[in-house]
Coordinates of C-alpha atoms in Angstrom, one line a residue:
Chain A
M15 CA -12.9 0.9 0.7
D16 CA -10.0 -0.9 -0.8
G17 CA -11.8 -4.3 -0.7
F18 CA -11.5 -7.6 -2.6
H19 CA -14.4 -6.4 -4.8
D20 CA -12.3 -3.6 -6.3
L21 CA -10.7 -6.1 -8.9
G22 CA -9.7 -4.0 -11.7
G23 CA -6.1 -4.7 -12.5
F24 CA -5.6 -7.5 -9.9
Q25 CA -3.1 -10.0 -11.1
G26 CA -3.0 -13.7 -10.6
F27 CA -6.3 -14.8 -12.3
G28 CA -6.5 -17.3 -15.3
K29 CA -8.4 -17.3 -18.3
V30 CA -12.2 -16.0 -18.4
P31 CA -14.2 -19.3 -18.3
H32 CA -16.0 -18.6 -21.5
V33 CA -15.7 -18.9 -25.3
I34 CA -17.4 -16.3 -27.4
N35 CA -20.9 -16.9 -28.4
T36 CA -21.5 -20.0 -26.5
Q37 CA -25.1 -19.9 -25.5
D38 CA -24.9 -20.9 -21.7
Y39 CA -26.5 -17.5 -20.7
K40 CA -29.9 -18.8 -22.0
Q41 CA -30.5 -20.4 -18.8
V42 CA -30.3 -17.3 -16.8
F43 CA -30.5 -18.9 -13.3
K44 CA -28.6 -22.1 -13.2
Q45 CA -29.9 -23.2 -9.7
E46 CA -33.4 -23.2 -8.2
W47 CA -32.6 -20.6 -5.7
E48 CA -30.6 -18.0 -7.6
H49 CA -33.7 -16.0 -8.7
L50 CA -34.2 -15.2 -5.0
A51 CA -31.1 -13.2 -4.7
Y52 CA -32.5 -10.4 -6.9
S53 CA -36.2 -10.7 -6.1
L54 CA -35.7 -10.7 -2.2
M55 CA -33.1 -7.7 -2.8
F56 CA -35.8 -5.9 -4.5
I57 CA -38.4 -6.6 -1.8
G58 CA -36.0 -4.9 0.6
A59 CA -35.0 -2.0 -1.7
D60 CA -38.3 -1.4 -3.9
Q61 CA -41.1 -2.6 -1.7
L62 CA -40.0 -2.0 1.9
K63 CA -37.7 0.8 0.8
K64 CA -35.3 -0.1 3.6
F65 CA -32.1 0.4 1.5
S66 CA -30.7 1.7 -1.6
V67 CA -28.9 -0.3 -4.4
D68 CA -25.8 1.5 -3.4
E69 CA -26.2 0.0 0.1
I70 CA -26.5 -3.3 -1.4
R71 CA -23.2 -2.9 -3.2
H72 CA -21.4 -1.7 0.1
A73 CA -22.9 -4.6 2.0
V74 CA -21.5 -7.1 -0.6
E75 CA -18.1 -5.1 -0.1
R76 CA -18.4 -5.7 3.6
L77 CA -18.5 -9.5 3.1
D78 CA -15.6 -10.9 4.9
V79 CA -12.8 -11.3 2.2
R80 CA -12.4 -15.1 2.9
Q81 CA -16.2 -15.4 2.7
H82 CA -16.2 -13.2 -0.4
V83 CA -13.8 -15.3 -2.3
G84 CA -15.5 -18.6 -1.6
T85 CA -19.1 -17.6 -2.4
Q86 CA -21.0 -17.6 -5.8
Y87 CA -22.3 -14.5 -7.1
Y88 CA -25.9 -14.8 -6.3
E89 CA -25.0 -15.9 -2.8
R90 CA -23.3 -12.7 -2.2
Y91 CA -26.5 -10.8 -2.8
V92 CA -28.6 -13.1 -0.6
I93 CA -26.0 -12.3 2.3
A94 CA -26.1 -8.6 1.5
T95 CA -29.8 -8.4 1.4
A96 CA -30.1 -10.5 4.6
T97 CA -27.3 -8.2 6.3
L98 CA -29.2 -5.0 5.5
L99 CA -32.7 -6.5 6.6
V100 CA -31.2 -7.2 9.9
E101 CA -29.3 -3.9 10.2
T102 CA -32.5 -2.0 9.4
G103 CA -34.5 -4.1 12.0
V104 CA -36.8 -5.8 9.6
I105 CA -35.6 -9.4 10.6
T106 CA -33.2 -10.6 13.3
Q107 CA -30.3 -12.7 13.2
D108 CA -32.0 -15.2 15.4
E109 CA -34.8 -15.6 12.9
L110 CA -32.3 -16.2 10.2
D111 CA -30.4 -18.8 12.3
Q112 CA -33.9 -20.5 13.2
A113 CA -35.0 -20.7 9.7
L114 CA -31.5 -22.0 8.5
G115 CA -31.0 -24.4 11.5
S116 CA -27.5 -23.1 11.8
P117 CA -25.7 -19.8 12.2
F118 CA -26.3 -17.5 9.1
K119 CA -23.2 -15.6 8.6
L120 CA -23.8 -11.9 7.6
A121 CA -21.4 -9.4 6.2
N122 CA -19.0 -7.4 8.6
P123 CA -20.4 -4.2 10.1
P124 CA -19.4 -1.0 8.2
H125 CA -16.1 0.7 9.0
D126 CA -17.3 4.3 8.4
K127 CA -20.6 6.3 8.3
G128 CA -19.8 7.7 4.8
R129 CA -19.0 11.1 3.5
P130 CA -20.9 14.0 1.8
A131 CA -20.3 15.0 -1.9
I132 CA -18.1 18.1 -2.7
T133 CA -20.5 20.8 -3.7
G134 CA -20.3 24.4 -5.0
R135 CA -17.7 23.9 -7.7
P136 CA -18.4 24.5 -11.4
P137 CA -19.0 21.3 -13.4
F138 CA -16.3 20.1 -15.7
E139 CA -16.5 20.3 -19.5
V140 CA -16.0 17.8 -22.2
G141 CA -12.3 17.9 -23.0
D142 CA -11.0 18.9 -19.6
R143 CA -8.0 17.1 -18.3
V144 CA -8.8 16.0 -14.8
V145 CA -7.0 14.1 -12.0
V146 CA -8.9 11.5 -9.9
R147 CA -8.5 12.8 -6.4
D148 CA -5.9 11.0 -4.2
E149 CA -8.3 9.9 -1.5
Y150 CA -8.6 6.7 0.7
V151 CA -12.0 6.0 1.8
A152 CA -13.0 3.5 4.6
G153 CA -16.7 3.5 3.5
H154 CA -18.4 2.9 0.2
V155 CA -16.9 4.5 -2.9
R156 CA -17.5 3.9 -6.6
M157 CA -13.9 5.1 -7.7
P158 CA -12.0 2.0 -8.7
A159 CA -8.6 2.1 -7.1
Y160 CA -6.6 1.8 -10.3
V161 CA -7.5 5.4 -11.1
R162 CA -6.8 7.1 -7.9
G163 CA -4.4 9.9 -8.5
K164 CA -4.5 9.4 -12.3
E165 CA -5.0 12.0 -15.1
G166 CA -7.5 11.5 -17.8
I167 CA -9.7 13.4 -20.2
I168 CA -13.5 14.0 -20.0
R169 CA -15.4 12.4 -22.8
H170 CA -18.9 13.0 -21.6
R171 CA -20.9 14.6 -18.9
T172 CA -24.2 12.8 -18.1
S173 CA -27.3 14.9 -18.5
E174 CA -28.8 13.2 -15.4
K175 CA -27.7 13.3 -11.7
W176 CA -27.6 10.6 -9.1
P177 CA -27.0 10.7 -5.4
F178 CA -23.4 10.6 -4.3
P179 CA -22.7 6.8 -3.7
D180 CA -20.3 7.6 -0.8
A181 CA -23.3 9.0 1.1
I182 CA -26.4 7.1 -0.1
G183 CA -24.3 3.9 0.2
H184 CA -24.5 4.6 3.9
G185 CA -28.0 5.3 3.9
D186 CA -27.8 9.1 3.9
L187 CA -31.1 10.2 1.9
S188 CA -29.8 13.8 1.8
A189 CA -27.0 12.8 -0.5
A190 CA -26.3 15.4 -3.1
H191 CA -27.1 14.6 -6.7
Q192 CA -24.2 15.0 -9.1
P193 CA -23.5 14.1 -12.7
T194 CA -20.8 11.6 -13.7
Y195 CA -18.2 11.9 -16.3
H196 CA -16.8 9.4 -18.6
V197 CA -13.2 9.8 -18.1
E198 CA -10.7 8.2 -20.5
F199 CA -7.3 7.1 -19.3
R200 CA -4.6 5.5 -21.3
V201 CA -3.9 1.9 -20.1
K202 CA 0.0 2.7 -20.1
D203 CA -0.6 5.6 -17.6
L204 CA -2.3 3.0 -15.1
W205 CA 0.0 0.0 -15.4
G206 CA 2.8 1.1 -17.4
D207 CA 4.3 -1.7 -19.5
A208 CA 2.7 -4.5 -17.6
A209 CA -0.5 -4.2 -19.5
D210 CA -1.7 -4.3 -23.1
D211 CA -2.1 -0.7 -24.6
G212 CA -5.3 0.8 -25.2
F213 CA -7.9 3.0 -23.3
V214 CA -10.2 2.6 -20.2
V215 CA -13.1 4.8 -19.8
V216 CA -14.4 5.1 -16.1
D217 CA -17.7 6.6 -15.2
L218 CA -16.8 9.0 -12.4
F219 CA -18.9 11.0 -10.0
E220 CA -17.9 14.7 -10.0
S221 CA -16.7 14.5 -6.3
Y222 CA -13.9 12.1 -7.3
L223 CA -12.4 14.6 -9.7
D224 CA -10.3 17.8 -9.7
K225 CA -9.0 19.8 -12.6
A226 CA -5.7 18.8 -13.8
V227 CA -3.0 21.4 -13.1
D228 CA -0.8 22.1 -16.2
A229 CA 2.6 21.3 -15.3
K230 CA 3.9 24.4 -17.6
T231 CA 1.5 26.6 -15.5
V232 CA 3.2 25.5 -12.2
A233 CA 6.7 25.9 -13.5
A234 CA 6.0 29.4 -14.6
Chain B
M105 CA -36.2 -27.5 7.5
S106 CA -34.6 -29.0 10.7
A107 CA -34.5 -27.1 13.9
T108 CA -31.3 -28.7 15.0
V109 CA -28.4 -26.3 15.1
S110 CA -25.3 -27.5 13.2
P111 CA -22.1 -25.9 12.3
A112 CA -22.2 -23.0 10.0
S113 CA -20.3 -24.6 7.2
T114 CA -22.8 -27.3 6.9
S115 CA -25.4 -25.1 5.2
T116 CA -25.5 -24.7 1.3
P117 CA -26.1 -21.4 -0.7
S118 CA -29.5 -22.8 -1.6
E119 CA -30.4 -23.4 2.2
R120 CA -29.4 -19.9 3.0
A121 CA -31.4 -18.3 0.2
W122 CA -34.5 -20.2 1.2
A123 CA -34.1 -19.4 4.9
L124 CA -34.0 -15.7 4.0
F125 CA -37.2 -16.4 1.9
K126 CA -38.9 -18.2 4.7
V127 CA -38.2 -15.4 7.4
L128 CA -39.7 -12.8 5.0
K129 CA -42.6 -15.1 4.0
D130 CA -43.3 -15.8 7.6
K131 CA -43.6 -11.9 8.2
E132 CA -45.8 -11.6 5.2
L133 CA -43.5 -9.2 3.6
I134 CA -43.5 -11.1 0.2
P135 CA -46.3 -9.6 -2.0
E136 CA -48.5 -12.2 -3.9
G137 CA -46.7 -13.0 -7.2
Y138 CA -43.9 -10.5 -6.8
I139 CA -41.2 -13.1 -7.0
E140 CA -42.8 -15.0 -9.9
Q141 CA -43.3 -11.5 -12.0
L142 CA -39.8 -10.3 -11.4
T143 CA -38.4 -13.6 -12.3
E144 CA -40.3 -13.7 -15.7
L145 CA -38.9 -10.3 -16.4
M146 CA -35.3 -11.3 -15.5
E147 CA -35.6 -14.7 -17.4
H148 CA -37.5 -14.0 -20.5
Q149 CA -38.2 -10.2 -21.1
W150 CA -34.7 -8.8 -20.5
S151 CA -32.8 -10.5 -23.4
P152 CA -29.9 -9.8 -25.7
E153 CA -32.6 -10.1 -28.6
N154 CA -33.7 -6.6 -27.5
G155 CA -30.2 -5.3 -27.9
A156 CA -30.0 -7.0 -31.3
R157 CA -33.1 -5.3 -32.4
V158 CA -31.6 -1.8 -31.5
V159 CA -28.2 -2.6 -33.2
A160 CA -29.9 -3.9 -36.5
K161 CA -32.0 -0.9 -36.7
A162 CA -29.0 1.4 -36.2
W163 CA -27.5 -0.3 -39.1
V164 CA -30.3 0.1 -41.6
D165 CA -31.8 3.4 -40.4
P166 CA -29.2 6.5 -40.3
Q167 CA -31.7 8.7 -38.3
F168 CA -32.2 6.0 -35.7
R169 CA -28.4 5.6 -35.6
E170 CA -28.0 9.3 -34.9
L171 CA -30.5 9.3 -32.1
L172 CA -29.0 6.1 -30.7
L173 CA -25.5 7.7 -30.4
R174 CA -26.8 11.1 -29.0
D175 CA -29.4 9.7 -26.7
G176 CA -29.3 6.0 -26.3
T177 CA -32.2 6.0 -23.6
A178 CA -34.6 7.8 -25.9
A179 CA -33.6 5.4 -28.7
C180 CA -34.1 2.1 -26.6
A181 CA -37.2 3.7 -25.2
Q182 CA -38.8 3.5 -28.7
F183 CA -38.7 -0.3 -28.4
G184 CA -39.9 0.0 -24.8
F185 CA -36.5 -1.2 -23.5
T186 CA -36.5 0.7 -20.2
G187 CA -36.6 0.1 -16.5
P188 CA -34.2 -0.8 -13.8
Q189 CA -30.7 -0.7 -14.9
G190 CA -31.6 0.9 -18.1
E191 CA -32.2 4.5 -17.0
Y192 CA -29.2 6.2 -18.8
I193 CA -28.2 4.1 -22.0
V194 CA -25.0 5.1 -23.7
A195 CA -24.2 3.2 -27.0
L196 CA -20.6 2.8 -28.0
E197 CA -19.8 3.2 -31.4
D198 CA -17.1 0.8 -33.0
L199 CA -15.0 2.2 -35.7
P200 CA -12.6 0.5 -38.2
Q201 CA -9.7 1.1 -35.7
L202 CA -11.6 1.1 -32.4
K203 CA -13.0 -1.9 -30.6
N204 CA -15.3 -1.1 -27.4
V205 CA -15.9 -3.6 -24.7
I206 CA -17.9 -3.3 -21.5
V207 CA -17.1 -4.5 -18.1
C208 CA -18.2 -3.7 -14.5
S209 CA -14.9 -4.2 -12.3
L210 CA -16.6 -3.3 -9.0
C211 CA -19.5 -5.6 -9.2
S212 CA -21.8 -6.6 -12.1
C213 CA -23.6 -3.5 -13.4
T214 CA -25.2 -4.3 -16.8
N215 CA -27.8 -2.7 -19.1
W216 CA -30.4 -5.3 -18.1
P217 CA -33.5 -4.4 -20.3
V218 CA -31.2 -4.4 -23.6
L219 CA -28.4 -6.9 -22.8
G220 CA -30.2 -9.2 -20.3
L221 CA -28.8 -10.0 -16.9
P222 CA -25.1 -10.4 -17.1
P223 CA -23.7 -14.1 -17.8
E224 CA -21.7 -15.6 -15.0
W225 CA -18.4 -15.2 -16.6
Y226 CA -19.0 -11.4 -17.0
K227 CA -19.5 -11.1 -13.1
G228 CA -16.6 -13.4 -12.4
F229 CA -13.3 -12.4 -10.9
E230 CA -11.2 -13.1 -14.1
F231 CA -13.1 -10.9 -16.4
R232 CA -13.5 -8.1 -14.0
A233 CA -9.8 -8.1 -12.8
R234 CA -8.2 -8.6 -16.2
L235 CA -10.2 -6.8 -19.0
V236 CA -9.4 -3.3 -18.0
R237 CA -5.5 -4.1 -17.9
E238 CA -5.3 -6.7 -20.6
G239 CA -8.0 -6.0 -22.9
R240 CA -6.6 -7.4 -26.1
T241 CA -5.2 -10.6 -24.5
V242 CA -8.5 -11.3 -22.8
L243 CA -10.4 -11.0 -26.0
R244 CA -7.9 -13.2 -27.9
E245 CA -8.1 -15.8 -25.2
M246 CA -12.0 -15.7 -25.6
G247 CA -11.8 -16.1 -29.2
T248 CA -11.5 -12.7 -30.7
E249 CA -8.4 -11.8 -32.3
L250 CA -8.2 -8.1 -33.3
P251 CA -5.8 -6.7 -35.9
S252 CA -3.0 -4.8 -34.3
D253 CA -4.1 -1.5 -35.6
V254 CA -7.3 -1.8 -33.8
V255 CA -7.3 0.0 -30.5
V256 CA -9.2 -1.5 -27.4
K257 CA -11.2 0.9 -25.4
V258 CA -12.8 -0.5 -22.3
W259 CA -15.6 0.8 -20.5
D260 CA -16.0 0.3 -16.8
T261 CA -19.6 0.5 -15.7
S262 CA -18.5 2.1 -12.3
A263 CA -21.5 4.6 -11.8
E264 CA -25.0 4.8 -13.5
S265 CA -24.4 5.0 -17.3
R266 CA -25.4 1.6 -18.9
Y267 CA -23.8 0.7 -22.1
L268 CA -24.4 -1.2 -25.4
V269 CA -21.8 -1.8 -28.1
L270 CA -22.8 -0.8 -31.5
P271 CA -20.4 -2.9 -33.7
L272 CA -19.5 -2.2 -37.3
R273 CA -21.9 -3.7 -39.7
P274 CA -19.9 -6.9 -41.1
E275 CA -18.9 -7.4 -44.5
G276 CA -21.1 -9.6 -46.5
S277 CA -24.4 -8.3 -44.8
E278 CA -25.2 -5.8 -47.5
H279 CA -28.2 -7.6 -48.7
M280 CA -29.5 -8.8 -45.3
S281 CA -32.8 -7.7 -44.1
E282 CA -33.3 -5.9 -40.6
E283 CA -34.5 -9.3 -39.2
E284 CA -31.6 -11.4 -40.6
L285 CA -29.2 -8.7 -39.4
Q286 CA -30.7 -9.1 -35.8
K287 CA -29.4 -12.8 -35.8
L288 CA -26.0 -11.7 -36.1
V289 CA -26.0 -9.7 -32.8
T290 CA -25.4 -12.0 -29.9
K291 CA -25.0 -11.1 -26.3
D292 CA -21.3 -11.2 -26.6
V293 CA -21.5 -8.8 -29.5
L294 CA -23.4 -6.3 -27.3
I295 CA -20.9 -6.6 -24.6
G296 CA -18.1 -6.2 -27.2
V297 CA -16.0 -9.3 -26.6
A298 CA -17.2 -10.7 -29.9
L299 CA -17.6 -9.3 -33.5
P300 CA -20.7 -10.0 -35.7
H301 CA -20.0 -12.2 -38.6
V302 CA -22.0 -13.4 -41.6
R303 CA -21.8 -17.1 -41.5

């Protein structure tokens, strides 16, 4: 989904609030509740096996945009975990409201049921020129919008395979396993002159890619 | 916790987190010691000092360096740096005219066992939005001015590969021991926003 979470290239933000090598990371959790975000998430994903990490990401993406902008990082993972635990029937909205003493606002329902991977194609090779498929997806997707339709070069194919996020992100345990590719793009090809020159390498699942058609071949 | 129902906007992030905890606790779904153990792992064992050990060894041991660049997962596993978010590790080799930097524009994916949990700014909207588009500018603003002939390559952690940057061994470090070299490698050096320097 083209949500607020898909921030790459979004303009209007100020400076990154950090000066290099300052040590504030040494206090990993800044507030007394923050460790709960990941530990309760892992109870749902790892202990109870009620959802995948991809579904957690999608639940964060489903936070209402106004809520998303106004929440802290770990808060979004608390809300996402609560949302999935309610959706999978482990707990209820009423129980959350009772425990909180006020309405516990969860993420919005999904807009889509997800989609399967494209299978049956030969894998791509290092050095291949590929185009990111020009697709608009209502559900979970791990293709940053800034590379949609863009051409890049494959620098690496992973030796491992993982379930296709667009399927497993909706709870589809039959999701096909695919390698991902490190695809290198020129920054100028993504944002023209309104950017610093250089390269961006995006880690993309096989189903997001097509082989680039050589312009000369088309003309001939 | 009060049973009185008040407007939604009055609850705090802390109250919401503990409310979810309470619901799960009341249902006896939280195993004894689970949260404490995971928190210990997140706060203390996943640390950039792990990545510093990997980088320093690669600087002094050509065979290890070759392994790290060919199979980062196997190289880091030699130190026991494995586990969640460290299942497919890729080391990014800086060159005299190439600077690698890591981001996760979509969320917050990071190589937990080697870099530690990502810092607040790394997960923040500014870094995620701007780094892919204005890499050189963002680095300059944070305190790293790169020569104009150095190309910036940003790695967006958008799937399951988990990166660490292998920076150039800095000038003046020729006579330093592996242990001394480790101290030059900070969390920011591993992310790629800073260069190692001999002070």
